Amino acid sequence: MGEVNKFRKRRAGEVDEGPQTTEFLTIVVNGQMFGIPVLQVQDVLRQQSVTRVPLAPPEVAGALNLRGRIVTAINVRCRLGLPDMDEGTKTMSVVVEHEHELYSLIIDKVGDVLSMKNEDFESVPPTLDPAWRDIANGIFRLENQLMVVVDVARLLRHSVH
């Protein structure tokens, strides 16, 4: 049946582009791999100096200056209810854009860019940790672990509203 549909699409002038894929920047928080759609990533930074913001929610680590723009820094560990990293441990940041504002997501480390087939995308399993489920769009099953796809809007929802 699949071949018949491909033939019909070709006859109708539609192009069959093969399996559709989405690229994700992988990040690691507390040993868990997460994926952020590459199209949402503006920059990747080494540990930055952050200025605390009085009366900000606990997950708002502060603000930083990125090429003249003020960027809100979000501690993803805190947002997920995880303990802070040991003092002196280097962190990294992924800068994302949400509603025309930049946010720096402070994470443990940055991994690779993975190109994933959209057909392999799965909904969020009910057994996933509730804190992760709260920020997840879905998952991809990799050879030896899950990649939780981050919904940036949901991650920032409590931090900036």
CSV table of N, CA and C in Angstrom, one decimal:
chain,number,residue,atom,x,y,z
A,1,MET,N,0.8,-1.2,0.0
A,1,MET,CA,0.0,0.0,0.0
A,1,MET,C,0.9,1.3,0.0
A,2,GLY,N,2.0,1.2,0.7
A,2,GLY,CA,2.9,2.4,0.7
A,2,GLY,C,3.4,2.8,-0.6
A,3,GLU,N,3.7,1.8,-1.4
A,3,GLU,CA,4.2,2.1,-2.8
A,3,GLU,C,3.1,2.7,-3.7
A,4,VAL,N,1.9,2.3,-3.5
A,4,VAL,CA,0.8,2.9,-4.2
A,4,VAL,C,0.6,4.3,-3.9
A,5,ASN,N,0.7,4.7,-2.6
A,5,ASN,CA,0.6,6.1,-2.1
A,5,ASN,C,1.7,6.9,-2.7
A,6,LYS,N,3.0,6.3,-2.7
A,6,LYS,CA,4.1,7.1,-3.3
A,6,LYS,C,3.9,7.3,-4.8
A,7,PHE,N,3.3,6.3,-5.5
A,7,PHE,CA,3.1,6.5,-6.9
A,7,PHE,C,2.0,7.6,-7.1
A,8,ARG,N,0.9,7.6,-6.3
A,8,ARG,CA,-0.1,8.6,-6.4
A,8,ARG,C,0.4,10.0,-6.2
A,9,LYS,N,1.3,10.1,-5.2
A,9,LYS,CA,1.9,11.4,-4.9
A,9,LYS,C,2.7,11.9,-6.1
A,10,ARG,N,3.5,11.0,-6.7
A,10,ARG,CA,4.4,11.4,-7.8
A,10,ARG,C,3.5,11.8,-9.0
A,11,ARG,N,2.4,11.0,-9.3
A,11,ARG,CA,1.5,11.4,-10.4
A,11,ARG,C,0.8,12.7,-10.1
A,12,ALA,N,0.5,13.1,-8.9
A,12,ALA,CA,-0.1,14.3,-8.5
A,12,ALA,C,0.9,15.5,-8.5
A,13,GLY,N,2.2,15.2,-8.7
A,13,GLY,CA,3.2,16.2,-8.7
A,13,GLY,C,3.8,16.5,-7.3
A,14,GLU,N,3.3,15.7,-6.3
A,14,GLU,CA,3.9,15.9,-5.0
A,14,GLU,C,5.2,15.2,-4.9
A,15,VAL,N,6.1,15.8,-4.1
A,15,VAL,CA,7.5,15.3,-3.9
A,15,VAL,C,7.5,14.4,-2.6
A,16,ASP,N,8.0,13.2,-2.7
A,16,ASP,CA,8.2,12.4,-1.5
A,16,ASP,C,9.6,12.6,-1.1
A,17,GLU,N,9.8,13.3,0.0
A,17,GLU,CA,11.1,13.6,0.5
A,17,GLU,C,11.7,12.6,1.4
A,18,GLY,N,11.1,11.4,1.5
A,18,GLY,CA,11.6,10.4,2.4
A,18,GLY,C,11.3,10.7,3.8
A,19,PRO,N,11.9,10.1,4.8
A,19,PRO,CA,11.6,10.3,6.2
A,19,PRO,C,12.0,11.8,6.6
A,20,GLN,N,11.0,12.4,7.2
A,20,GLN,CA,11.3,13.8,7.7
A,20,GLN,C,12.0,13.7,9.0
A,21,THR,N,13.0,14.6,9.2
A,21,THR,CA,13.8,14.6,10.4
A,21,THR,C,13.8,16.0,11.0
A,22,THR,N,14.1,16.0,12.3
A,22,THR,CA,14.2,17.2,13.1
A,22,THR,C,15.6,17.1,13.8
A,23,GLU,N,16.3,18.2,13.9
A,23,GLU,CA,17.6,18.2,14.6
A,23,GLU,C,17.4,18.8,16.0
A,24,PHE,N,18.1,18.2,16.9
A,24,PHE,CA,18.0,18.5,18.3
A,24,PHE,C,19.4,18.7,18.8
A,25,LEU,N,19.6,19.8,19.6
A,25,LEU,CA,20.9,20.0,20.4
A,25,LEU,C,20.6,19.2,21.7
A,26,THR,N,21.5,18.3,21.9
A,26,THR,CA,21.4,17.5,23.2
A,26,THR,C,22.1,18.2,24.3
A,27,ILE,N,21.4,18.2,25.5
A,27,ILE,CA,22.0,18.7,26.7
A,27,ILE,C,21.9,17.7,27.8
A,28,VAL,N,22.7,17.8,28.8
A,28,VAL,CA,22.7,16.9,29.9
A,28,VAL,C,22.4,17.7,31.2
A,29,VAL,N,21.4,17.2,32.0
A,29,VAL,CA,21.1,17.7,33.3
A,29,VAL,C,21.0,16.6,34.2
A,30,ASN,N,21.9,16.5,35.2
A,30,ASN,CA,21.9,15.4,36.2
A,30,ASN,C,22.0,14.0,35.6
A,31,GLY,N,22.7,13.9,34.5
A,31,GLY,CA,22.9,12.6,33.9
A,31,GLY,C,21.8,12.3,32.8
A,32,GLN,N,20.8,13.0,32.8
A,32,GLN,CA,19.7,12.8,31.8
A,32,GLN,C,19.9,13.6,30.5
A,33,MET,N,19.7,12.9,29.4
A,33,MET,CA,19.8,13.7,28.1
A,33,MET,C,18.5,14.3,27.8
A,34,PHE,N,18.5,15.6,27.4
A,34,PHE,CA,17.4,16.3,26.9
A,34,PHE,C,17.7,16.8,25.5
A,35,GLY,N,16.7,17.1,24.7
A,35,GLY,CA,16.9,17.6,23.4
A,35,GLY,C,16.1,18.9,23.2
A,36,ILE,N,16.8,19.9,22.6
A,36,ILE,CA,16.1,21.2,22.3
A,36,ILE,C,16.1,21.3,20.8
A,37,PRO,N,15.0,21.6,20.2
A,37,PRO,CA,15.0,21.7,18.7
A,37,PRO,C,16.1,22.8,18.3
A,38,VAL,N,16.9,22.5,17.4
A,38,VAL,CA,18.0,23.3,17.0
A,38,VAL,C,17.5,24.7,16.5
A,39,LEU,N,16.3,24.7,15.9
A,39,LEU,CA,15.8,26.0,15.4
A,39,LEU,C,15.5,27.0,16.5
A,40,GLN,N,15.4,26.5,17.8
A,40,GLN,CA,15.1,27.4,18.9
A,40,GLN,C,16.4,27.8,19.6
A,41,VAL,N,17.5,27.3,19.2
A,41,VAL,CA,18.8,27.6,19.9
A,41,VAL,C,19.4,28.8,19.2
A,42,GLN,N,19.8,29.8,20.0
A,42,GLN,CA,20.4,31.0,19.5
A,42,GLN,C,21.9,30.9,19.7
A,43,ASP,N,22.4,30.3,20.8
A,43,ASP,CA,23.8,30.3,21.1
A,43,ASP,C,24.1,29.3,22.2
A,44,VAL,N,25.4,28.9,22.2
A,44,VAL,CA,25.8,28.0,23.3
A,44,VAL,C,27.0,28.7,24.0
A,45,LEU,N,27.0,28.8,25.3
A,45,LEU,CA,28.0,29.6,26.0
A,45,LEU,C,28.6,28.8,27.1
A,46,ARG,N,29.9,29.1,27.3
A,46,ARG,CA,30.5,28.5,28.5
A,46,ARG,C,30.0,29.3,29.7
A,47,GLN,N,30.4,28.9,30.9
A,47,GLN,CA,29.9,29.5,32.1
A,47,GLN,C,30.0,31.0,32.1
A,48,GLN,N,29.0,31.7,32.4
A,48,GLN,CA,28.9,33.2,32.3
A,48,GLN,C,28.7,33.8,33.7
A,49,SER,N,29.2,35.0,33.9
A,49,SER,CA,28.9,35.8,35.1
A,49,SER,C,27.5,36.2,35.1
A,50,VAL,N,26.7,35.9,36.1
A,50,VAL,CA,25.3,36.2,36.2
A,50,VAL,C,25.1,37.1,37.4
A,51,THR,N,24.3,38.2,37.1
A,51,THR,CA,23.9,39.1,38.2
A,51,THR,C,22.6,38.7,38.8
A,52,ARG,N,22.5,38.5,40.1
A,52,ARG,CA,21.3,38.1,40.7
A,52,ARG,C,20.2,39.2,40.6
A,53,VAL,N,19.0,38.7,40.5
A,53,VAL,CA,17.9,39.7,40.4
A,53,VAL,C,17.0,39.5,41.7
A,54,PRO,N,16.9,40.6,42.4
A,54,PRO,CA,16.2,40.6,43.7
A,54,PRO,C,14.7,40.2,43.5
A,55,LEU,N,14.2,39.3,44.4
A,55,LEU,CA,12.9,38.9,44.4
A,55,LEU,C,12.5,38.0,43.2
A,56,ALA,N,13.4,37.5,42.5
A,56,ALA,CA,13.1,36.6,41.3
A,56,ALA,C,12.8,35.2,41.9
A,57,PRO,N,12.1,34.4,41.1
A,57,PRO,CA,11.8,33.0,41.5
A,57,PRO,C,13.2,32.3,41.7
A,58,PRO,N,13.2,31.2,42.5
A,58,PRO,CA,14.5,30.5,42.7
A,58,PRO,C,15.2,30.0,41.5
A,59,GLU,N,14.4,29.6,40.5
A,59,GLU,CA,15.0,29.1,39.3
A,59,GLU,C,15.6,30.1,38.4
A,60,VAL,N,15.3,31.4,38.6
A,60,VAL,CA,15.9,32.5,37.9
A,60,VAL,C,17.2,32.8,38.5
A,61,ALA,N,18.3,32.4,37.9
A,61,ALA,CA,19.7,32.5,38.4
A,61,ALA,C,20.1,34.0,38.4
A,62,GLY,N,19.5,34.8,37.5
A,62,GLY,CA,19.8,36.2,37.4
A,62,GLY,C,19.8,36.6,35.9
A,63,ALA,N,20.6,37.6,35.6
A,63,ALA,CA,20.6,38.2,34.2
A,63,ALA,C,22.1,38.3,33.8
A,64,LEU,N,22.3,38.2,32.5
A,64,LEU,CA,23.6,38.4,31.9
A,64,LEU,C,23.5,39.2,30.7
A,65,ASN,N,24.7,39.8,30.3
A,65,ASN,CA,24.7,40.6,29.1
A,65,ASN,C,25.3,39.8,28.0
A,66,LEU,N,24.6,39.7,27.0
A,66,LEU,CA,25.0,38.9,25.8
A,66,LEU,C,25.0,39.9,24.6
A,67,ARG,N,26.2,40.4,24.3
A,67,ARG,CA,26.4,41.3,23.1
A,67,ARG,C,25.4,42.5,23.2
A,68,GLY,N,25.3,43.0,24.4
A,68,GLY,CA,24.5,44.2,24.6
A,68,GLY,C,23.0,43.9,24.9
A,69,ARG,N,22.6,42.7,24.9
A,69,ARG,CA,21.2,42.3,25.2
A,69,ARG,C,21.2,41.7,26.6
A,70,ILE,N,20.2,42.1,27.4
A,70,ILE,CA,20.0,41.5,28.7
A,70,ILE,C,19.3,40.2,28.5
A,71,VAL,N,19.8,39.1,29.1
A,71,VAL,CA,19.3,37.8,29.0
A,71,VAL,C,19.0,37.2,30.4
A,72,THR,N,17.8,36.7,30.5
A,72,THR,CA,17.4,36.0,31.8
A,72,THR,C,18.0,34.6,31.8
A,73,ALA,N,18.7,34.4,32.9
A,73,ALA,CA,19.4,33.0,33.1
A,73,ALA,C,18.5,32.2,34.0
A,74,ILE,N,18.2,31.0,33.5
A,74,ILE,CA,17.3,30.0,34.2
A,74,ILE,C,18.2,28.8,34.6
A,75,ASN,N,18.2,28.5,35.9
A,75,ASN,CA,18.9,27.3,36.4
A,75,ASN,C,17.9,26.1,36.2
A,76,VAL,N,18.3,25.3,35.2
A,76,VAL,CA,17.4,24.2,34.8
A,76,VAL,C,17.4,23.1,35.9
A,77,ARG,N,18.5,22.9,36.6
A,77,ARG,CA,18.5,22.0,37.7
A,77,ARG,C,17.4,22.4,38.8
A,78,CYS,N,17.4,23.7,39.1
A,78,CYS,CA,16.5,24.2,40.1
A,78,CYS,C,15.0,24.1,39.6
A,79,ARG,N,14.8,24.4,38.3
A,79,ARG,CA,13.5,24.3,37.7
A,79,ARG,C,13.0,22.8,37.8
A,80,LEU,N,13.9,21.9,37.7
A,80,LEU,CA,13.5,20.5,37.8
A,80,LEU,C,13.5,19.9,39.2
A,81,GLY,N,13.8,20.8,40.2
A,81,GLY,CA,13.8,20.3,41.6
A,81,GLY,C,15.0,19.5,41.9
A,82,LEU,N,16.1,19.7,41.2
A,82,LEU,CA,17.3,18.9,41.5
A,82,LEU,C,18.3,19.7,42.3
A,83,PRO,N,19.2,19.1,43.0
A,83,PRO,CA,20.2,19.9,43.8
A,83,PRO,C,21.2,20.6,42.8
A,84,ASP,N,21.7,21.7,43.3
A,84,ASP,CA,22.7,22.4,42.6
A,84,ASP,C,24.0,21.5,42.4
A,85,MET,N,24.7,21.8,41.4
A,85,MET,CA,26.0,21.1,41.2
A,85,MET,C,27.0,21.6,42.3
A,86,ASP,N,28.0,20.8,42.5
A,86,ASP,CA,29.0,21.1,43.5
A,86,ASP,C,29.7,22.5,43.2
A,87,GLU,N,30.0,23.2,44.2
A,87,GLU,CA,30.7,24.5,44.0
A,87,GLU,C,31.9,24.3,43.2
A,88,GLY,N,32.1,25.2,42.2
A,88,GLY,CA,33.3,25.1,41.4
A,88,GLY,C,33.1,24.3,40.1
A,89,THR,N,32.1,23.5,40.0
A,89,THR,CA,31.8,22.7,38.8
A,89,THR,C,31.4,23.6,37.7
A,90,LYS,N,32.0,23.4,36.6
A,90,LYS,CA,31.7,24.3,35.4
A,90,LYS,C,30.4,23.9,34.8
A,91,THR,N,29.6,24.9,34.4
A,91,THR,CA,28.3,24.7,33.7
A,91,THR,C,28.4,25.3,32.3
A,92,MET,N,27.4,25.1,31.6
A,92,MET,CA,27.3,25.7,30.3
A,92,MET,C,25.9,26.3,30.1
A,93,SER,N,25.6,27.0,29.1
A,93,SER,CA,24.3,27.6,28.9
A,93,SER,C,23.9,27.5,27.4
A,94,VAL,N,22.7,27.3,27.2
A,94,VAL,CA,22.1,27.3,25.9
A,94,VAL,C,21.1,28.4,25.8
A,95,VAL,N,21.4,29.4,24.9
A,95,VAL,CA,20.5,30.5,24.8
A,95,VAL,C,19.4,30.2,23.8
A,96,VAL,N,18.2,30.4,24.2
A,96,VAL,CA,17.0,30.2,23.4
A,96,VAL,C,16.2,31.4,23.3
A,97,GLU,N,15.3,31.5,22.3
A,97,GLU,CA,14.4,32.7,22.2
A,97,GLU,C,13.0,32.2,22.4
A,98,HIS,N,12.3,33.0,23.2
A,98,HIS,CA,10.9,32.7,23.5
A,98,HIS,C,10.1,34.0,23.6
A,99,GLU,N,9.1,34.1,22.8
A,99,GLU,CA,8.3,35.3,22.7
A,99,GLU,C,9.2,36.6,22.6
A,100,HIS,N,10.1,36.5,21.7
A,100,HIS,CA,11.0,37.7,21.3
A,100,HIS,C,12.0,38.1,22.4
A,101,GLU,N,12.1,37.2,23.4
A,101,GLU,CA,13.1,37.4,24.5
A,101,GLU,C,14.1,36.3,24.5
A,102,LEU,N,15.3,36.6,24.9
A,102,LEU,CA,16.4,35.6,25.0
A,102,LEU,C,16.5,35.1,26.5
A,103,TYR,N,16.7,33.8,26.6
A,103,TYR,CA,16.8,33.1,27.9
A,103,TYR,C,18.1,32.2,27.8
A,104,SER,N,18.9,32.2,28.9
A,104,SER,CA,20.0,31.4,29.0
A,104,SER,C,19.7,30.2,29.9
A,105,LEU,N,19.6,29.0,29.4
A,105,LEU,CA,19.3,27.8,30.2
A,105,LEU,C,20.6,27.3,30.7
A,106,ILE,N,20.8,27.4,32.0
A,106,ILE,CA,22.1,26.9,32.6
A,106,ILE,C,21.9,25.4,32.9
A,107,ILE,N,22.8,24.6,32.3
A,107,ILE,CA,22.8,23.2,32.3
A,107,ILE,C,24.1,22.6,32.6
A,108,ASP,N,24.2,21.3,32.8
A,108,ASP,CA,25.5,20.6,33.2
A,108,ASP,C,26.4,20.6,32.0
A,109,LYS,N,26.0,20.2,30.8
A,109,LYS,CA,26.8,20.1,29.7
A,109,LYS,C,26.0,20.0,28.4
A,110,VAL,N,26.7,20.4,27.3
A,110,VAL,CA,26.1,20.3,26.0
A,110,VAL,C,26.6,19.1,25.2
A,111,GLY,N,25.8,18.4,24.5
A,111,GLY,CA,26.2,17.2,23.8
A,111,GLY,C,26.3,17.5,22.3
A,112,ASP,N,25.8,16.6,21.5
A,112,ASP,CA,25.9,16.7,20.1
A,112,ASP,C,24.5,17.2,19.5
A,113,VAL,N,24.6,17.5,18.2
A,113,VAL,CA,23.3,17.7,17.5
A,113,VAL,C,22.9,16.4,16.9
A,114,LEU,N,21.7,15.9,17.2
A,114,LEU,CA,21.2,14.7,16.6
A,114,LEU,C,20.1,15.0,15.6
A,115,SER,N,20.1,14.3,14.5
A,115,SER,CA,19.0,14.4,13.5
A,115,SER,C,18.1,13.1,13.7
A,116,MET,N,16.9,13.4,14.2
A,116,MET,CA,16.0,12.3,14.5
A,116,MET,C,14.8,12.2,13.5
A,117,LYS,N,14.4,11.0,13.2
A,117,LYS,CA,13.3,10.8,12.3
A,117,LYS,C,12.0,11.1,13.1
A,118,ASN,N,11.2,12.0,12.5
A,118,ASN,CA,9.9,12.4,13.1
A,118,ASN,C,9.0,11.2,13.5
A,119,GLU,N,9.1,10.1,12.6
A,119,GLU,CA,8.3,8.9,12.9
A,119,GLU,C,8.7,8.2,14.2
A,120,ASP,N,9.9,8.5,14.7
A,120,ASP,CA,10.3,7.8,15.9
A,120,ASP,C,10.0,8.6,17.2
A,121,PHE,N,9.3,9.7,17.0
A,121,PHE,CA,8.9,10.6,18.1
A,121,PHE,C,7.8,9.9,18.8
A,122,GLU,N,7.9,9.8,20.2
A,122,GLU,CA,6.8,9.2,21.0
A,122,GLU,C,6.3,10.2,22.0
A,123,SER,N,5.0,10.0,22.4
A,123,SER,CA,4.4,10.9,23.4
A,123,SER,C,5.1,10.7,24.7
A,124,VAL,N,4.9,11.5,25.7
A,124,VAL,CA,5.5,11.5,27.0
A,124,VAL,C,5.0,10.2,27.7
A,125,PRO,N,5.8,9.3,28.1
A,125,PRO,CA,5.3,8.2,28.9
A,125,PRO,C,4.8,8.6,30.3
A,126,PRO,N,3.8,7.9,30.8
A,126,PRO,CA,3.3,8.3,32.1
A,126,PRO,C,4.2,7.9,33.2
A,127,THR,N,5.2,7.1,32.9
A,127,THR,CA,6.2,6.7,34.0
A,127,THR,C,7.3,7.7,34.1
A,128,LEU,N,7.4,8.7,33.2
A,128,LEU,CA,8.5,9.7,33.3
A,128,LEU,C,8.4,10.5,34.5
A,129,ASP,N,9.5,10.9,35.1
A,129,ASP,CA,9.5,11.7,36.3
A,129,ASP,C,8.6,12.9,36.1
A,130,PRO,N,7.7,13.2,37.1
A,130,PRO,CA,6.7,14.3,36.9
A,130,PRO,C,7.4,15.6,36.6
A,131,ALA,N,8.5,16.0,37.2
A,131,ALA,CA,9.2,17.2,36.8
A,131,ALA,C,9.6,17.3,35.4
A,132,TRP,N,10.1,16.1,34.9
A,132,TRP,CA,10.5,16.1,33.5
A,132,TRP,C,9.3,16.1,32.6
A,133,ARG,N,8.2,15.4,33.0
A,133,ARG,CA,7.0,15.4,32.2
A,133,ARG,C,6.4,16.8,32.0
A,134,ASP,N,6.6,17.6,33.1
A,134,ASP,CA,6.1,19.0,33.0
A,134,ASP,C,6.7,19.8,31.9
A,135,ILE,N,7.9,19.5,31.5
A,135,ILE,CA,8.6,20.3,30.5
A,135,ILE,C,8.8,19.6,29.2
A,136,ALA,N,8.3,18.4,29.1
A,136,ALA,CA,8.5,17.5,27.9
A,136,ALA,C,7.5,17.6,26.9
A,137,ASN,N,7.9,17.6,25.6
A,137,ASN,CA,7.0,17.5,24.5
A,137,ASN,C,6.8,16.0,24.1
A,138,GLY,N,7.8,15.2,24.4
A,138,GLY,CA,7.8,13.8,24.0
A,138,GLY,C,9.2,13.2,24.2
A,139,ILE,N,9.4,12.1,23.6
A,139,ILE,CA,10.7,11.4,23.8
A,139,ILE,C,11.1,10.7,22.5
A,140,PHE,N,12.4,10.5,22.4
A,140,PHE,CA,13.0,9.6,21.4
A,140,PHE,C,13.8,8.5,22.2
A,141,ARG,N,13.6,7.3,21.8
A,141,ARG,CA,14.3,6.2,22.4
A,141,ARG,C,15.6,6.0,21.6
A,142,LEU,N,16.7,6.2,22.3
A,142,LEU,CA,18.0,6.0,21.7
A,142,LEU,C,18.5,4.6,22.1
A,143,GLU,N,19.7,4.2,21.6
A,143,GLU,CA,20.2,2.9,21.9
A,143,GLU,C,20.3,2.5,23.3
A,144,ASN,N,20.8,3.4,24.2
A,144,ASN,CA,20.9,3.1,25.6
A,144,ASN,C,20.3,4.1,26.5
A,145,GLN,N,19.5,5.0,26.0
A,145,GLN,CA,18.8,6.0,26.9
A,145,GLN,C,17.7,6.7,26.2
A,146,LEU,N,16.9,7.4,26.9
A,146,LEU,CA,15.8,8.3,26.4
A,146,LEU,C,16.4,9.7,26.2
A,147,MET,N,15.9,10.3,25.1
A,147,MET,CA,16.1,11.7,25.0
A,147,MET,C,14.8,12.4,25.2
A,148,VAL,N,14.7,13.2,26.2
A,148,VAL,CA,13.4,13.9,26.5
A,148,VAL,C,13.5,15.2,25.7
A,149,VAL,N,12.5,15.4,24.9
A,149,VAL,CA,12.4,16.6,24.1
A,149,VAL,C,11.8,17.8,24.9
A,150,VAL,N,12.5,18.8,25.1
A,150,VAL,CA,12.1,20.0,25.9
A,150,VAL,C,11.2,20.9,25.1
A,151,ASP,N,10.1,21.2,25.8
A,151,ASP,CA,9.2,22.2,25.3
A,151,ASP,C,9.6,23.5,26.0
A,152,VAL,N,10.3,24.4,25.3
A,152,VAL,CA,10.9,25.5,25.9
A,152,VAL,C,9.9,26.4,26.6
A,153,ALA,N,8.7,26.6,25.9
A,153,ALA,CA,7.7,27.4,26.5
A,153,ALA,C,7.2,26.9,27.9
A,154,ARG,N,7.1,25.6,28.0
A,154,ARG,CA,6.7,25.0,29.3
A,154,ARG,C,7.8,25.0,30.3
A,155,LEU,N,9.1,24.9,29.9
A,155,LEU,CA,10.2,25.1,30.8
A,155,LEU,C,10.2,26.5,31.4
A,156,LEU,N,9.9,27.5,30.6
A,156,LEU,CA,10.0,28.8,31.0
A,156,LEU,C,8.7,29.3,31.7
A,157,ARG,N,7.6,28.6,31.6
A,157,ARG,CA,6.3,29.0,32.0
A,157,ARG,C,6.3,29.5,33.4
A,158,HIS,N,6.8,28.8,34.4
A,158,HIS,CA,6.7,29.2,35.8
A,158,HIS,C,7.8,30.2,36.1
A,159,SER,N,8.9,30.2,35.3
A,159,SER,CA,10.0,31.1,35.6
A,159,SER,C,9.8,32.5,35.3
A,160,VAL,N,9.0,32.8,34.2
A,160,VAL,CA,9.0,34.1,33.7
A,160,VAL,C,7.6,34.7,33.8
A,161,HIS,N,6.6,34.0,34.3
A,161,HIS,CA,5.2,34.6,34.4
A,161,HIS,C,4.8,34.8,35.8
